[in-house]
Each structure stands twice: as structure tokens, then as C-alpha cells.
Coordinates of C-alpha atoms in Angstrom, one line a residue:
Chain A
X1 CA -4.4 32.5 -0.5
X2 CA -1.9 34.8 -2.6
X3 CA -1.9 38.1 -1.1
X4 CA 1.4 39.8 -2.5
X5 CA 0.6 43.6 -4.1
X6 CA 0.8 42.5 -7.7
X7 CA 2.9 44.9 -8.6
X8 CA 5.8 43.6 -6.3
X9 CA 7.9 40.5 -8.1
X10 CA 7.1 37.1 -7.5
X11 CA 10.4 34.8 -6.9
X12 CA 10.4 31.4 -8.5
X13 CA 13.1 29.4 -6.9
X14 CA 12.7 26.6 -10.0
X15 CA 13.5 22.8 -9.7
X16 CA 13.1 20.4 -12.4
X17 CA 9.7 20.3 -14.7
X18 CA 7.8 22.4 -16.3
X19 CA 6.1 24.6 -13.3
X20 CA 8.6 27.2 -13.0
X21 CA 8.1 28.2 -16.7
X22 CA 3.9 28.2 -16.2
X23 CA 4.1 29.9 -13.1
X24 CA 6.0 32.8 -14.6
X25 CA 3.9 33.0 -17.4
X26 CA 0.4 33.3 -15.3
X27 CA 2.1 35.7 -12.8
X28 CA 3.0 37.9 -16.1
X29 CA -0.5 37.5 -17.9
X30 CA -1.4 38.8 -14.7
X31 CA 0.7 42.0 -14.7
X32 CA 3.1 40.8 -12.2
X33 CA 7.4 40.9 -12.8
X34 CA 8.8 37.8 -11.9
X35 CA 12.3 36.6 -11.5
X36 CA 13.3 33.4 -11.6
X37 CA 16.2 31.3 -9.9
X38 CA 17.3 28.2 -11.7
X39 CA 19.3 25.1 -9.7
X40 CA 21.9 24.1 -12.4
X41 CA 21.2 20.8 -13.2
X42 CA 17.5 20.7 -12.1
X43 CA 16.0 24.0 -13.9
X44 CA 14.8 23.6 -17.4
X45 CA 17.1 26.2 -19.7
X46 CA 13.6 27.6 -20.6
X47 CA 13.4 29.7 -17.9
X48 CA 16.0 31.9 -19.5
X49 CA 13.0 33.1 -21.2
X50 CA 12.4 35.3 -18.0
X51 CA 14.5 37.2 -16.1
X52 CA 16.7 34.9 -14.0
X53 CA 20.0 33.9 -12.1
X54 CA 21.4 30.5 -12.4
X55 CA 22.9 28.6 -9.1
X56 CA 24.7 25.9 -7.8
X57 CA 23.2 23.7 -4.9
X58 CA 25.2 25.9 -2.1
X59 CA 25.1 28.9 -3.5
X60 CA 22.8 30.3 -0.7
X61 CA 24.2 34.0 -0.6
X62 CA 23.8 34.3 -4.5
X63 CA 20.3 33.1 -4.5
X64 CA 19.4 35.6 -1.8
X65 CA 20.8 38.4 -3.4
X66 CA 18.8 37.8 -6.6
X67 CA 15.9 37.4 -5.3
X68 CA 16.6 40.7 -3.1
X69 CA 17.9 43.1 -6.1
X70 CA 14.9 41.9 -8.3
X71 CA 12.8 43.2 -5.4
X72 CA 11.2 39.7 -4.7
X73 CA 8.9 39.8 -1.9
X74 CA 7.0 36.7 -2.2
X75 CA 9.2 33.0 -3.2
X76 CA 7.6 29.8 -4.9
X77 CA 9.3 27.2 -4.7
X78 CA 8.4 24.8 -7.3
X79 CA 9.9 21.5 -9.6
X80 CA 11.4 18.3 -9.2
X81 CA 14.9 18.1 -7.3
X82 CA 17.4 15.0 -7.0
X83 CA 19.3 15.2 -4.0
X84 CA 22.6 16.8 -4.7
X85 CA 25.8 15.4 -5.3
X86 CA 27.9 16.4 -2.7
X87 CA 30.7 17.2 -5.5
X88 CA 28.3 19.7 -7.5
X89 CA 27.3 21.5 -3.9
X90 CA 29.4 25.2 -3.5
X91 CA 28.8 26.9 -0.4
X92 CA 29.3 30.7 -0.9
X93 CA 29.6 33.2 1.4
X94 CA 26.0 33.4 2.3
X95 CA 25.8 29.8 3.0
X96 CA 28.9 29.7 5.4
X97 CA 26.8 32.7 6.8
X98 CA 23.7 30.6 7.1
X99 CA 25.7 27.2 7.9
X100 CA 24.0 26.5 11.2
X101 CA 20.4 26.8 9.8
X102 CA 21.6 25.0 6.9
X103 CA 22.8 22.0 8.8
X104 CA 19.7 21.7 10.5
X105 CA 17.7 21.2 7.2
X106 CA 19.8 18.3 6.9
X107 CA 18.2 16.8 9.9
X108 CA 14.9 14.8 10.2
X109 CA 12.9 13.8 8.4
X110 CA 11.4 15.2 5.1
X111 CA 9.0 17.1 6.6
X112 CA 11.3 18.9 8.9
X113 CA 13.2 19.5 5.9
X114 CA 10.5 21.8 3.8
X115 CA 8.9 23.0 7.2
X116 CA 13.2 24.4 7.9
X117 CA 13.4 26.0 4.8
X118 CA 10.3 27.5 4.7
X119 CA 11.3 29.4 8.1
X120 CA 15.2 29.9 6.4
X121 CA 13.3 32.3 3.5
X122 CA 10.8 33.6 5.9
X123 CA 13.8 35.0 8.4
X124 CA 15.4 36.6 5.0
X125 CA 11.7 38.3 4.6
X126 CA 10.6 36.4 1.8
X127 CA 7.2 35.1 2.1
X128 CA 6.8 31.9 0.8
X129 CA 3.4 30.9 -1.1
X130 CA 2.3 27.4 -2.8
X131 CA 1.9 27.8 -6.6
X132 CA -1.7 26.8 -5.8
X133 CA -1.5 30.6 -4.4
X134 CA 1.1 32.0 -6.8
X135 CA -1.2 30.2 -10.2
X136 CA -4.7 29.1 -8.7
X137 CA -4.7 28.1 -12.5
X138 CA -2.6 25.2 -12.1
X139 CA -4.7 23.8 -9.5
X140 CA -7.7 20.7 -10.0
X141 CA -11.5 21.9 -9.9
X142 CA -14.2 21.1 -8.2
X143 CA -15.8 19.0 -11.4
X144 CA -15.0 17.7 -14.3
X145 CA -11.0 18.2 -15.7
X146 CA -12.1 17.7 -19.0
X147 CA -14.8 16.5 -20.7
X148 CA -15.7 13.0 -19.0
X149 CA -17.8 12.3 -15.7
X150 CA -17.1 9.1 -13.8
X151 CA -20.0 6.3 -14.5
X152 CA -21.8 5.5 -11.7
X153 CA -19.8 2.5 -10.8
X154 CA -16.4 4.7 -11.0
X155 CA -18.4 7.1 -8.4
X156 CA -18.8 4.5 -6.2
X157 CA -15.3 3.2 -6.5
X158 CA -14.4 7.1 -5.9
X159 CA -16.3 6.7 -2.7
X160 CA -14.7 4.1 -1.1
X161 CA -11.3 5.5 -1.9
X162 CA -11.8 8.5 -0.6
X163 CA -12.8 6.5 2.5
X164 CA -9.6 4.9 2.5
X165 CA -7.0 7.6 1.7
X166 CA -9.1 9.6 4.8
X167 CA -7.9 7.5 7.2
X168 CA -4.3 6.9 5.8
X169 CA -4.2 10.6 6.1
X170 CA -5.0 11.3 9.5
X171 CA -2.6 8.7 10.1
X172 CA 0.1 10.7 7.9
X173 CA 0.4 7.8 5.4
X174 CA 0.7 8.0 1.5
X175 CA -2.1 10.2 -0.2
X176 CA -3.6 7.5 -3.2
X177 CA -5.6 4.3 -3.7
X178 CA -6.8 2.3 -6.3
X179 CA -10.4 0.9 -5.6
X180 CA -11.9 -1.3 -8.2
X181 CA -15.6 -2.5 -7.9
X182 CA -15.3 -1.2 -4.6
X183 CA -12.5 -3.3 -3.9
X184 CA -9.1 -2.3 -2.7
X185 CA -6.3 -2.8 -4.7
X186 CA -3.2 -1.0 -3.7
X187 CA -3.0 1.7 -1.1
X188 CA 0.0 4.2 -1.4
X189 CA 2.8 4.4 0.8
X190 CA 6.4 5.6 0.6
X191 CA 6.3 4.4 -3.0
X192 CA 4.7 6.8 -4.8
X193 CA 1.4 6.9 -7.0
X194 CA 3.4 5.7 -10.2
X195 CA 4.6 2.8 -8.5
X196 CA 1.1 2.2 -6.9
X197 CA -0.6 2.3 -10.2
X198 CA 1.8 -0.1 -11.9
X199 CA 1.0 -2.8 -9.4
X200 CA -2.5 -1.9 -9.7
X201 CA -1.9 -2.5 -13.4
X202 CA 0.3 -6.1 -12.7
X203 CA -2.9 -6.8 -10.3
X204 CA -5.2 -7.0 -12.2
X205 CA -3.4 -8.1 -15.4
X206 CA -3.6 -11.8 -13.5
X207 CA -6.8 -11.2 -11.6
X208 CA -9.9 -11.9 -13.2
X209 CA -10.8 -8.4 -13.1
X210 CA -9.6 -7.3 -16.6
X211 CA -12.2 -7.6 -18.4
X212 CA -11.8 -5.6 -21.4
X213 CA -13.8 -2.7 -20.3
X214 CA -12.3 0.3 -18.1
X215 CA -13.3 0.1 -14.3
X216 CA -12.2 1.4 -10.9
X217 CA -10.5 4.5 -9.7
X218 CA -6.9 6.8 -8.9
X219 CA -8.1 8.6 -5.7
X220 CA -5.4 11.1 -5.1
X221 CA -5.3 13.7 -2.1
X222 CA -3.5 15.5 0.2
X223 CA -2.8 15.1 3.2
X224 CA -3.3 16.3 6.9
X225 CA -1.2 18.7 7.7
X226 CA 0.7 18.5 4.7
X227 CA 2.8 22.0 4.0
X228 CA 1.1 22.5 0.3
X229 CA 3.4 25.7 -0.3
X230 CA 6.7 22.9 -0.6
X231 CA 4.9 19.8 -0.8
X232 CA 2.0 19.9 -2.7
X233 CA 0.7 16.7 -5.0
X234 CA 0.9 16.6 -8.5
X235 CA -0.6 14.7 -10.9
X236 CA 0.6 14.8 -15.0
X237 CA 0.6 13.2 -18.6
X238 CA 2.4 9.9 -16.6
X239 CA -0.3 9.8 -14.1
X240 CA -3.0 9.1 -16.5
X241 CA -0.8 7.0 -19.0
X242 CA -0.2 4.9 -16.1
X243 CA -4.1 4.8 -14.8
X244 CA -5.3 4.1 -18.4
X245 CA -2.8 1.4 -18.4
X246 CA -4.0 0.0 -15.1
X247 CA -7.4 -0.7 -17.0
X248 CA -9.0 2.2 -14.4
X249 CA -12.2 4.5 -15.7
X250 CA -11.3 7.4 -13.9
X251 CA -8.8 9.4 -11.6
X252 CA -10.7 11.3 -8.7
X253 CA -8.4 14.4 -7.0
X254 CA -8.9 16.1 -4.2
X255 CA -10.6 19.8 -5.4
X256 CA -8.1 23.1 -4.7
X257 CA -5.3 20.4 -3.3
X258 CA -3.6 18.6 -6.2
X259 CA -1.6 20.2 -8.8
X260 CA -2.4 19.4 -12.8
X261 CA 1.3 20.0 -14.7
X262 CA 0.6 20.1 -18.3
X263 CA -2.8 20.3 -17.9
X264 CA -3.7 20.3 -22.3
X265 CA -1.9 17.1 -22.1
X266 CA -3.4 15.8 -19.7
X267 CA -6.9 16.3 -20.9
X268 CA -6.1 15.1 -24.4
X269 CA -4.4 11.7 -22.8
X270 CA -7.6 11.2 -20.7
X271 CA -9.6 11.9 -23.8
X272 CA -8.1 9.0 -25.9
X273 CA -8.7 6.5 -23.3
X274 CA -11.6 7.5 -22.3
X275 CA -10.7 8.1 -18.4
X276 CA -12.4 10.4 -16.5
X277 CA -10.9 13.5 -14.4
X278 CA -12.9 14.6 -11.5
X279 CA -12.0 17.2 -8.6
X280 CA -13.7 16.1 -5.4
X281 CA -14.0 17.9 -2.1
X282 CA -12.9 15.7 0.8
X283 CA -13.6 17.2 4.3
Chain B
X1 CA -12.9 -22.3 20.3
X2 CA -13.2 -25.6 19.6
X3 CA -15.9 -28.1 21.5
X4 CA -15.5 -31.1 19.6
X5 CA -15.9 -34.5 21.9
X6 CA -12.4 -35.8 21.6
X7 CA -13.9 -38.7 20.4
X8 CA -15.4 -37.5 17.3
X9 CA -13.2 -37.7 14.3
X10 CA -11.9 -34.6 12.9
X11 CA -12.2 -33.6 9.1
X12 CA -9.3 -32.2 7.3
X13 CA -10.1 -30.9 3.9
X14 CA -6.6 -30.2 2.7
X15 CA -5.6 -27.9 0.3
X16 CA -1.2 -27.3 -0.5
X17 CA 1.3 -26.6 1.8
X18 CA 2.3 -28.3 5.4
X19 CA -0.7 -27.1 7.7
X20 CA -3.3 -30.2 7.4
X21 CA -0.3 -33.0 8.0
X22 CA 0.8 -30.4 11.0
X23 CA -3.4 -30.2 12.3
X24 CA -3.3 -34.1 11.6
X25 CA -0.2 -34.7 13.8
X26 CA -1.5 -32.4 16.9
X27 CA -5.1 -33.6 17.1
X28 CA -3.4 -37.2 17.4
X29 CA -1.3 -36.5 20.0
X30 CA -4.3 -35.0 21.6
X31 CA -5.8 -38.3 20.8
X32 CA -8.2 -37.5 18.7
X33 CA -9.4 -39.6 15.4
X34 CA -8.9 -37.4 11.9
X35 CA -9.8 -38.7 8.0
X36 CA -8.1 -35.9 5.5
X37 CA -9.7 -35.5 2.4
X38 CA -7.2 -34.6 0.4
X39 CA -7.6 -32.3 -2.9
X40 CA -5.4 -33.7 -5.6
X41 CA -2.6 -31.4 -7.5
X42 CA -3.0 -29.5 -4.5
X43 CA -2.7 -31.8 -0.9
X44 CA 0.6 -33.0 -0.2
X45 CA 1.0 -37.2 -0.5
X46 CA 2.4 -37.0 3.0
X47 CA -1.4 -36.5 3.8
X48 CA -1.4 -40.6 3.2
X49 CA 0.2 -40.8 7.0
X50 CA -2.8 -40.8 7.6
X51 CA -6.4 -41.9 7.0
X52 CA -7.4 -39.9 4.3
X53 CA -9.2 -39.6 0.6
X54 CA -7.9 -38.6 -2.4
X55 CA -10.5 -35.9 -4.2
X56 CA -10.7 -34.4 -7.4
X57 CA -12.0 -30.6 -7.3
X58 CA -16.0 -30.9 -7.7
X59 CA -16.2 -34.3 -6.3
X60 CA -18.5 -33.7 -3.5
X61 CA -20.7 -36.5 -3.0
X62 CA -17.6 -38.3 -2.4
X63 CA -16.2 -35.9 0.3
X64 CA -19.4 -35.6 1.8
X65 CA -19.3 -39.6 2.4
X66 CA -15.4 -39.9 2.7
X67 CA -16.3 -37.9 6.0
X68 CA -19.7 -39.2 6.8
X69 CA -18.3 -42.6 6.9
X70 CA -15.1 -41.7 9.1
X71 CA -17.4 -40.2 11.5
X72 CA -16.5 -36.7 11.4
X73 CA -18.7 -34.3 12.5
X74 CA -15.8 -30.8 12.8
X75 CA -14.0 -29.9 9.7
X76 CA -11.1 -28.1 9.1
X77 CA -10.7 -26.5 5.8
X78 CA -7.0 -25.5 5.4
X79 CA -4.0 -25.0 2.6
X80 CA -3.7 -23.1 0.0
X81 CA -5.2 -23.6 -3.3
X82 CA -4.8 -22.6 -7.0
X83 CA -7.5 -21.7 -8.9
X84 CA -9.0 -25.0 -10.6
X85 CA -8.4 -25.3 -14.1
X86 CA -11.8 -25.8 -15.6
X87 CA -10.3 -29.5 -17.1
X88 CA -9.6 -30.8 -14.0
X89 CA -12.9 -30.3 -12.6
X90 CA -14.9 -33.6 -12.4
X91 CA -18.6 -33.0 -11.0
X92 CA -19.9 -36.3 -9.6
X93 CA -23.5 -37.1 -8.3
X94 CA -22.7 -35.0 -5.0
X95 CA -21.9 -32.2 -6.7
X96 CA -25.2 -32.3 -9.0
X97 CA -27.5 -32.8 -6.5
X98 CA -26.0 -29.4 -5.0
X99 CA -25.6 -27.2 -8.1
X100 CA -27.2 -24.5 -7.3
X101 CA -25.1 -24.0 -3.7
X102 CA -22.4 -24.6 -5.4
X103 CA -23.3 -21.9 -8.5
X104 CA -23.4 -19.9 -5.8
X105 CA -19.9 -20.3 -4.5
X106 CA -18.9 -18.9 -7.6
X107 CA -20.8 -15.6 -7.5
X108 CA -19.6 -12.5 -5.5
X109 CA -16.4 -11.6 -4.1
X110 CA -14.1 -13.8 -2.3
X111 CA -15.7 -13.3 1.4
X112 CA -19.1 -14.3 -0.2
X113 CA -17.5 -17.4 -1.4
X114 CA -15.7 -18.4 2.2
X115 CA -18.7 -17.8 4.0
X116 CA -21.1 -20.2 1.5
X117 CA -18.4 -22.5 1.5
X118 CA -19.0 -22.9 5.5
X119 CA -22.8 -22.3 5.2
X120 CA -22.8 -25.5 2.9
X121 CA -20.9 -27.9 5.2
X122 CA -22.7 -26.8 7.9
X123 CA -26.1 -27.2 5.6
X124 CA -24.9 -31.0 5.3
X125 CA -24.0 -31.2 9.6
X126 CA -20.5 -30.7 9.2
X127 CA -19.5 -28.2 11.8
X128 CA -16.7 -25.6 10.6
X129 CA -13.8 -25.1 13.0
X130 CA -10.3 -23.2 12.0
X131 CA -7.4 -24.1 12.3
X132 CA -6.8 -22.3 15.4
X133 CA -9.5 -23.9 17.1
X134 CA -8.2 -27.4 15.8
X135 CA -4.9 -26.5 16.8
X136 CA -4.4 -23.8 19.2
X137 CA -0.3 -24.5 19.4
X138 CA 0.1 -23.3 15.4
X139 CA -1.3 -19.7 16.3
X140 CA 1.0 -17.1 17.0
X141 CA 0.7 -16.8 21.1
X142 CA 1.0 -13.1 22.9
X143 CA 5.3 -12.3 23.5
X144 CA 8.2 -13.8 21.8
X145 CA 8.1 -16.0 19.3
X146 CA 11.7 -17.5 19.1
X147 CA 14.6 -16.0 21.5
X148 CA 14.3 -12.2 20.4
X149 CA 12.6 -9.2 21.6
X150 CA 12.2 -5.9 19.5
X151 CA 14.1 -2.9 20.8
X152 CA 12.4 -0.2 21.7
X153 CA 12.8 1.8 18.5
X154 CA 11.1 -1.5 16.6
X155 CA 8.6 -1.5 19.2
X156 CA 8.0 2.4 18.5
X157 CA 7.7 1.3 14.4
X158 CA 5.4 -2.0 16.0
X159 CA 2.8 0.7 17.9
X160 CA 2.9 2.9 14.5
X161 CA 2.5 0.4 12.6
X162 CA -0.6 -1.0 14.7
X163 CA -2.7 2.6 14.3
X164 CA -2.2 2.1 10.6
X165 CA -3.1 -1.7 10.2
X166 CA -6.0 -1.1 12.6
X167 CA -7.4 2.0 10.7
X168 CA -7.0 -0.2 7.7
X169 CA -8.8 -3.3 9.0
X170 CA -12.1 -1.0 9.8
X171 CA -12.3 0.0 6.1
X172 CA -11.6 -3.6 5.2
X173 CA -8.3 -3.2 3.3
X174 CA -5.3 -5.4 4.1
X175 CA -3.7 -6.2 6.9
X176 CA 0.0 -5.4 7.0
X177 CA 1.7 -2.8 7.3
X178 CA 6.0 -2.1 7.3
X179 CA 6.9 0.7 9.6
X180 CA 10.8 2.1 9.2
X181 CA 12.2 5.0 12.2
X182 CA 8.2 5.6 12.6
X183 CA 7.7 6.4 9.0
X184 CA 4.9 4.1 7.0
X185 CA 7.0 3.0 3.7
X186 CA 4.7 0.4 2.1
X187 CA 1.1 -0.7 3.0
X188 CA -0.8 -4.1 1.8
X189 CA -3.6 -4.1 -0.1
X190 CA -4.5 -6.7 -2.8
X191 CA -0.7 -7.4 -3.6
X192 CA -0.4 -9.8 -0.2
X193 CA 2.3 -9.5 2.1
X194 CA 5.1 -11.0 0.4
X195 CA 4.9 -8.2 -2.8
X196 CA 4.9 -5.6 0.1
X197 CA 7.8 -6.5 1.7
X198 CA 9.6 -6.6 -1.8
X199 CA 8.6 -3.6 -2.4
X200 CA 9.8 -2.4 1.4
X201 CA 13.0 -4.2 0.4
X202 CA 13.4 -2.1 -3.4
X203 CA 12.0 1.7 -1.2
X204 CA 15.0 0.7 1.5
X205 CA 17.7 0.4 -0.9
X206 CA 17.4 3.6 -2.6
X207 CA 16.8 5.1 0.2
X208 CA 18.9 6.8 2.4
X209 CA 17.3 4.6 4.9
X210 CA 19.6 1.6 4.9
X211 CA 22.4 1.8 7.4
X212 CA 23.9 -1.2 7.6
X213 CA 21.7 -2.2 11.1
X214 CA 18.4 -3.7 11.2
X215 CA 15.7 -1.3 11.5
X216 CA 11.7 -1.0 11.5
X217 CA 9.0 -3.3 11.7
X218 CA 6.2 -5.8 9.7
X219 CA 2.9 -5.4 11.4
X220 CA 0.3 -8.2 10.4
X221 CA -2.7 -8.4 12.0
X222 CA -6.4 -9.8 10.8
X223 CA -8.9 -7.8 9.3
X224 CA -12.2 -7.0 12.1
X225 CA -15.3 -9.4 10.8
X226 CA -12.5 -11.6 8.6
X227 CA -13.7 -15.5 9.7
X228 CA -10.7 -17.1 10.7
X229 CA -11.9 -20.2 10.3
X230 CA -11.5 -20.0 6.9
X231 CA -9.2 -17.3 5.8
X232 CA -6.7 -16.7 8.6
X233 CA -3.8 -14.7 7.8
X234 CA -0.4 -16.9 7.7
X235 CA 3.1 -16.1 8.1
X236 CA 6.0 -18.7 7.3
X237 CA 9.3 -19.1 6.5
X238 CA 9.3 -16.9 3.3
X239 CA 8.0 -14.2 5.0
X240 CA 10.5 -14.3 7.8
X241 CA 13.4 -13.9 4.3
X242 CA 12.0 -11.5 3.0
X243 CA 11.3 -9.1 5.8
X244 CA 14.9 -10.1 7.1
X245 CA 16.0 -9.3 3.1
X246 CA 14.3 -5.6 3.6
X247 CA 16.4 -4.9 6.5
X248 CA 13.2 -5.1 9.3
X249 CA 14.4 -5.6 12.6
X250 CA 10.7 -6.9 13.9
X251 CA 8.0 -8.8 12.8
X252 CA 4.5 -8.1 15.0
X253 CA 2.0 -10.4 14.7
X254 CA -1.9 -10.6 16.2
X255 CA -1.8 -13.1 18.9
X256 CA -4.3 -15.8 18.5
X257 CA -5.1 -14.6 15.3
X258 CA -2.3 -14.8 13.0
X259 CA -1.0 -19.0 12.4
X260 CA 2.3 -19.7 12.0
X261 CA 3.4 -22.1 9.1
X262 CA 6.8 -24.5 10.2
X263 CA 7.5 -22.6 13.5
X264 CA 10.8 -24.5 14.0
X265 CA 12.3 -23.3 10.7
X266 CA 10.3 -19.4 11.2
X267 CA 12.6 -19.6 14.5
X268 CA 15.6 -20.9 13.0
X269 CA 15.5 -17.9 10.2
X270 CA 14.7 -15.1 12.5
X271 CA 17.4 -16.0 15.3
X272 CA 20.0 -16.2 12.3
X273 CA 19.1 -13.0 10.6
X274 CA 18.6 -11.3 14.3
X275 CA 14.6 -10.3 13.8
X276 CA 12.4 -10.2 16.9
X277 CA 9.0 -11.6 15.9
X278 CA 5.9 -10.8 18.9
X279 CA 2.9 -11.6 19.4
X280 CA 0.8 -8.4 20.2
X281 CA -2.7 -7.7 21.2
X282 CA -4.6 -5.7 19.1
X283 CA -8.1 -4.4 20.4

């Protein structure tokens, strides 16, 4: 959990999306200076609503020094990144500086990646925190997101895939399934839950499970040993556009481990199609 | 395994595809008597090699006595088959005087209906054999199938791949799995194994993953408690295309437990695209 004195300033190293933006704006309601650091390219122009430096992918020794002069002590990192175009990518001073580190983050696989640069900001003395610390606001609840509660039938189906996305993650393998009348429909993998719930939704277009009437259940969690200060899962207005779509009655996520970006929309969506939102704890 | 007097005739209740010719052919060599009842729009004509009875879907007084009088007291029940168009369905005496089993059949998922499918032969002194036991040489046998072995980074995706299919299989979810440089990209659920390897094939070209070489693994193995005398899983040609088409350098398969549709031709694919396919043993 967030530590940080509240009165030092909260770095926001700011991908794509709209988290960089609500993150700022809780840490200020809170009383707390932020400053943010925008990739060009990623960041929304939004952010300029705060105090902030823009970068280029590269442009380690920049980024450093504004998160240093604006007395940052603690770094989110946070929002939706391609992977850069090696034309767009300007190595400053500071990266040339940093070049062997940097090539290592280059090497293995994803996980190695976030779990190298958290260690690159922590030898700069940044601590790094999730935005689950830095905006405990942003994160699901135990209960009801909303005002829906599964049916029994969607509680059962919540069950079982809770069942199932336990095992995938002790084995380190995707972090969703779709479980309708306690049957198995799609199990997430390197695909991603979008993906996952458009075959759910092709599924049972053909099967003779659509019956007119919303049944089953999104189980989303995290995962073992998943680093949820980089890699934390998020679920937004596409999630439940794409869950209503797959016919489902409600999305079950794991409690205090699964982001909510544009949480008002989300509710409002889930409203309309009458889909229920439920925070779960999984042990 | 099977018992069978080699002088009793063998039942084939055939459904598409080239598996009750193939079960025909070997249990004759083995000099055994067979009588296929054939299931039409479904069965192939080349079923008419041999002795056999044309059936329309609800005839079953007059499968019951096409294999009563041809002396069959085993059955195989094999090939695929489509959902029967209501139309087609022609419900003779047989079938009246065993509506309520066969109400049954209809009622609950599709495990309920494969084991009242075999309670009801077995009701009427038909004993229910797979095709394994029928046919021993169409299951896939422990070490090489074909020419190739996987290298020991596909067997390193094969033993990955195993934990997760295995882990799976308790919960009662799929049975396949696709394994790239130890990484789980795509695991099958309700979509069948075909759909995952398309979507193994789609993850792999975005990905930074595809280098040109062959790389990582489809594991397929049966589900525990699955009754593989009438729902074994199958691997044929196609799947051989399309795991070659997602750049898999491996296909694993559960010895004894997994069949093997056209063998020569699965062999004659994998050897031209370079894909090792094993039989492993799962416990």
C-alpha cells in the first residue's frame, strides 16, 4: 500500500488512456502535487492540464530529470503503450548513460521487461507504486460495482470460473473465462479478454445456448505473482460492451486486483443491459 | 480393451468422415465379421464395401434388428455428426417403443447424452466398445508418429504445455493447449482445437514471436472421466495444416488415448512441413 508523505509529488510516467489524467486528479483532491511525464505519441494532450514534461521514447535522461526537479519521490506508471518505432526512439544523454540497463529490458520475456524497469527507477530512487496504491479509488470492490447483483445462476457460473482461472494462474496462464450454465466456454490466453469475449459471443451465437435471456459470466483476475505496480488488469466501457454482447449476465472481478477505467461509464453501460458487476475475493 | 470373440460380428454405427470404413477394414483383416449401420447424409457410401444398413436418424427398431440379425453383439459408435434437422427425423416403431430413453438423450449436457446413448445399447445387449478397443492401430501409440522428433526446446513447450492441459482436464475444460518458447498463447475451451490453433496462428503473426523457424508446441490430450468409447478426442490431417500454418514445431498427443484420423496422409503433412508429432504419457 501507498506510503509516500503526501506532501512529496507523485510522478505519473503516462501512456495512452485515460489513467494518467484520473490519477492526477485523486492524488490532487487528496492534497498531493503531482507531475506528470507524457510519451509523445501515447499520452493524451490532457495531461497538459497538470504540470508536466513531454518525451520521446529514448529520452531517458529528460524523463529523469523531470521527475527529479519536480521533487518526485514516488513514480506510477500507468496507460496503454504500442511498442515504439524504432524511427520515433531518441536516446539522450541519459539513456546512452543508462544503455546497458536499457538493453537488458529489451531481453526476455514481458515479464522480465516490467520486473527491469521497475529496478531501472528504483536504482534512480524513485519508488515505484501501482495506481491501485497511488488511487485505491480506481480499484473494483469487494460487492456490487453498481447497482446489480448476479442471479443465482450467474453466482454459480462465477464459481466455476473462478475455479478455472485458479488453476490457469498458478500455472501463469491468461487471467479470464467465460463460464455459461456452469459450462466452459473460452478460457483466456495470450489473446486477451476482448478477444476471449468475442469468441464467447461467436460461440454461442451458433450454439443453442442463446436463448434470448442474459446468462453466464466474465471472470477476470489477476494473476500469481503478477507485478500489479506495471501490470495490473483493467477492465473498461469495451469490456462490458463486449460481455453484454456475448449474451453474459454478469462480469465477476477479482476484489482490490482489477482496475475499473472510466468507472461512471462503465456502470451506466452495465445498467442498460442489465449486466451485473461484482468484486469477488479469490484466495 | 476389447474381449469380443473374434467370431462375433462387430457393429459399426457410422456417423461422417473415414473412421468406420478404416474400423471395417482392420477388424477384417483381423478376421472378424462387421455389419455398419450407416446414418444417412452423414455415413460415407464407401460404407457399402461392406455389409451394412442404410438408416435414417430416429430409425431405431430398424438398427436395433439390422444388428440383431447380423449377429453383433459389440458396437462401435464412431464419425462425426451434424445436428439432425428436425425434417429428416423419421421415428419408426423402434423408436416409439423407446420414447422416453430416447426423450432422455435429449435432456442435459452433452456427457449426459453420450453416456445414455451407451446405457441404451447396452439396455438392448449391445455391448459398447471405442474405437480404440475395436481398433487399437488407429490410436496414437507412445514415441514418434511419422519420421520426426521434437527438439528439445518443443519438448520444453510439450512438458509446459502438459501442466496446463492436465490442470485443465481436472476442472473438466478442454483439452489442448499451444505452448510457444514456454509461454501458453492460446488454450481450448468450447471453440475445439481447430479455432485455437487459428487463433495461435493470428497471436503468432503479430507477434514478435514469428522468426522465420518453427517453434512451440500443440498439446492434446483427453479430459480425466471423458469415455472414450464415445467421445475420444481426434486429430487428422487439418489439424496437422493448421498447427504447421501457426508456425508449431510439435504436435504432443496422449498415447492410447488420442485416435488418429488417415495416419498416412497426417505423416505425409508433418514430414513436409518439418513438425514432430509424439505420443506422450500423461498420468
Amino acid at each position: 500500500m501507498a506510503s509516500g508523505g503526501t506532501h512529496s509529488t507523485l510522478g505519473i510516467l503516462a501512456g495512452g488512456g485515460n489513467f494518467p489524467v484520473t490519477i492526477a486528479e485523486l492524488a490532487k483532491r487528496r492534497g498531493r502535487s503531482v507531475h506528470i511525464v507524457g510519451i509523445q505519441g501515447e499520452a493524451d494532450p490532457a495531461i497538459e492540464r497538470f504540470p508536466h514534461t513531454w518525451i520521446a521514447w529514448g529520452e531517458v535522461g529528460k524523463l529523469l530529470d523531470a521527475l527529479n526537479r519536480a521533487g518526485a519521490d514516488e513514480l506510477v506508471i500507468i496507460g496503454g503503450v504500442k511498442r515504439p518505432d524504432l524511427k520515433s526512439v531518441r536516446l539522450d544523454m541519459g539513456a546512452i548513460r543508462n544503455l546497458p540497463l536499457l538493453i537488458s529490458l529489451t531481453v526476455g520475456g514481458d515479464d522480465t521487461v516490467l520486473k527491469n524497469v521497475v529496478r531501472f527507477f528504483e536504482a534512480k530512487g524513485l519508488r515505484v507504486i501501482g495506481a491501485h496504491d497511488a488511487a485505491p479509488e480506481l480499484v473494483v470492490p469487494a460487492g456490487p460495482v453498481g447497482n446489480l447483483v448476479p442471479s443465482e445462476d450467474a453466482r454459480r457460473d462465477i464459481a466455476r470460473g473462478i475455479e478455472v482461472v485458479k488453476a490457469l494462474g498458478k500455472l501463469d496462464v491468461g487471467q479470464a473465462a467465460v463460464v455459461v450454465r456452469e459450462h466452459v466456454l473460452a478460457v483466456e490466453a495470450a489473446e486477451g479478454t476482448d478477444r476471449m469475449l468475442e469468441r464467447a459471443s461467436e460461440l454461442r451465437q451458433w450454439g443453442e445456448r442463446a436463448r434470448g435471456r442474459r446468462e453466464g459470466a466474465l471472470v477476470k483476475t489477476s494473476k500469481i505473482g503478477q507485478d500489479l505496480r506495471v501490470d495490473m488488469p483493467v477492465i473498461g466501457p469495451r469490456t462490458v460492451e463486449r460481455a453484454a454482447a456475448a449474451g453474459l449476465a454478469a462480469i465477476a472481478l477479482e476484489a482490490g486486483r482489477v482496475l475499473v477505467a472510466d468507472r461512471a461509464e462503465v456502470e451506466r453501460l452495465a445498467q442498460e443491459a442489465g449486466l451485473a458487476i461484482f468484486g469477488v475475493t479469490v484466495d
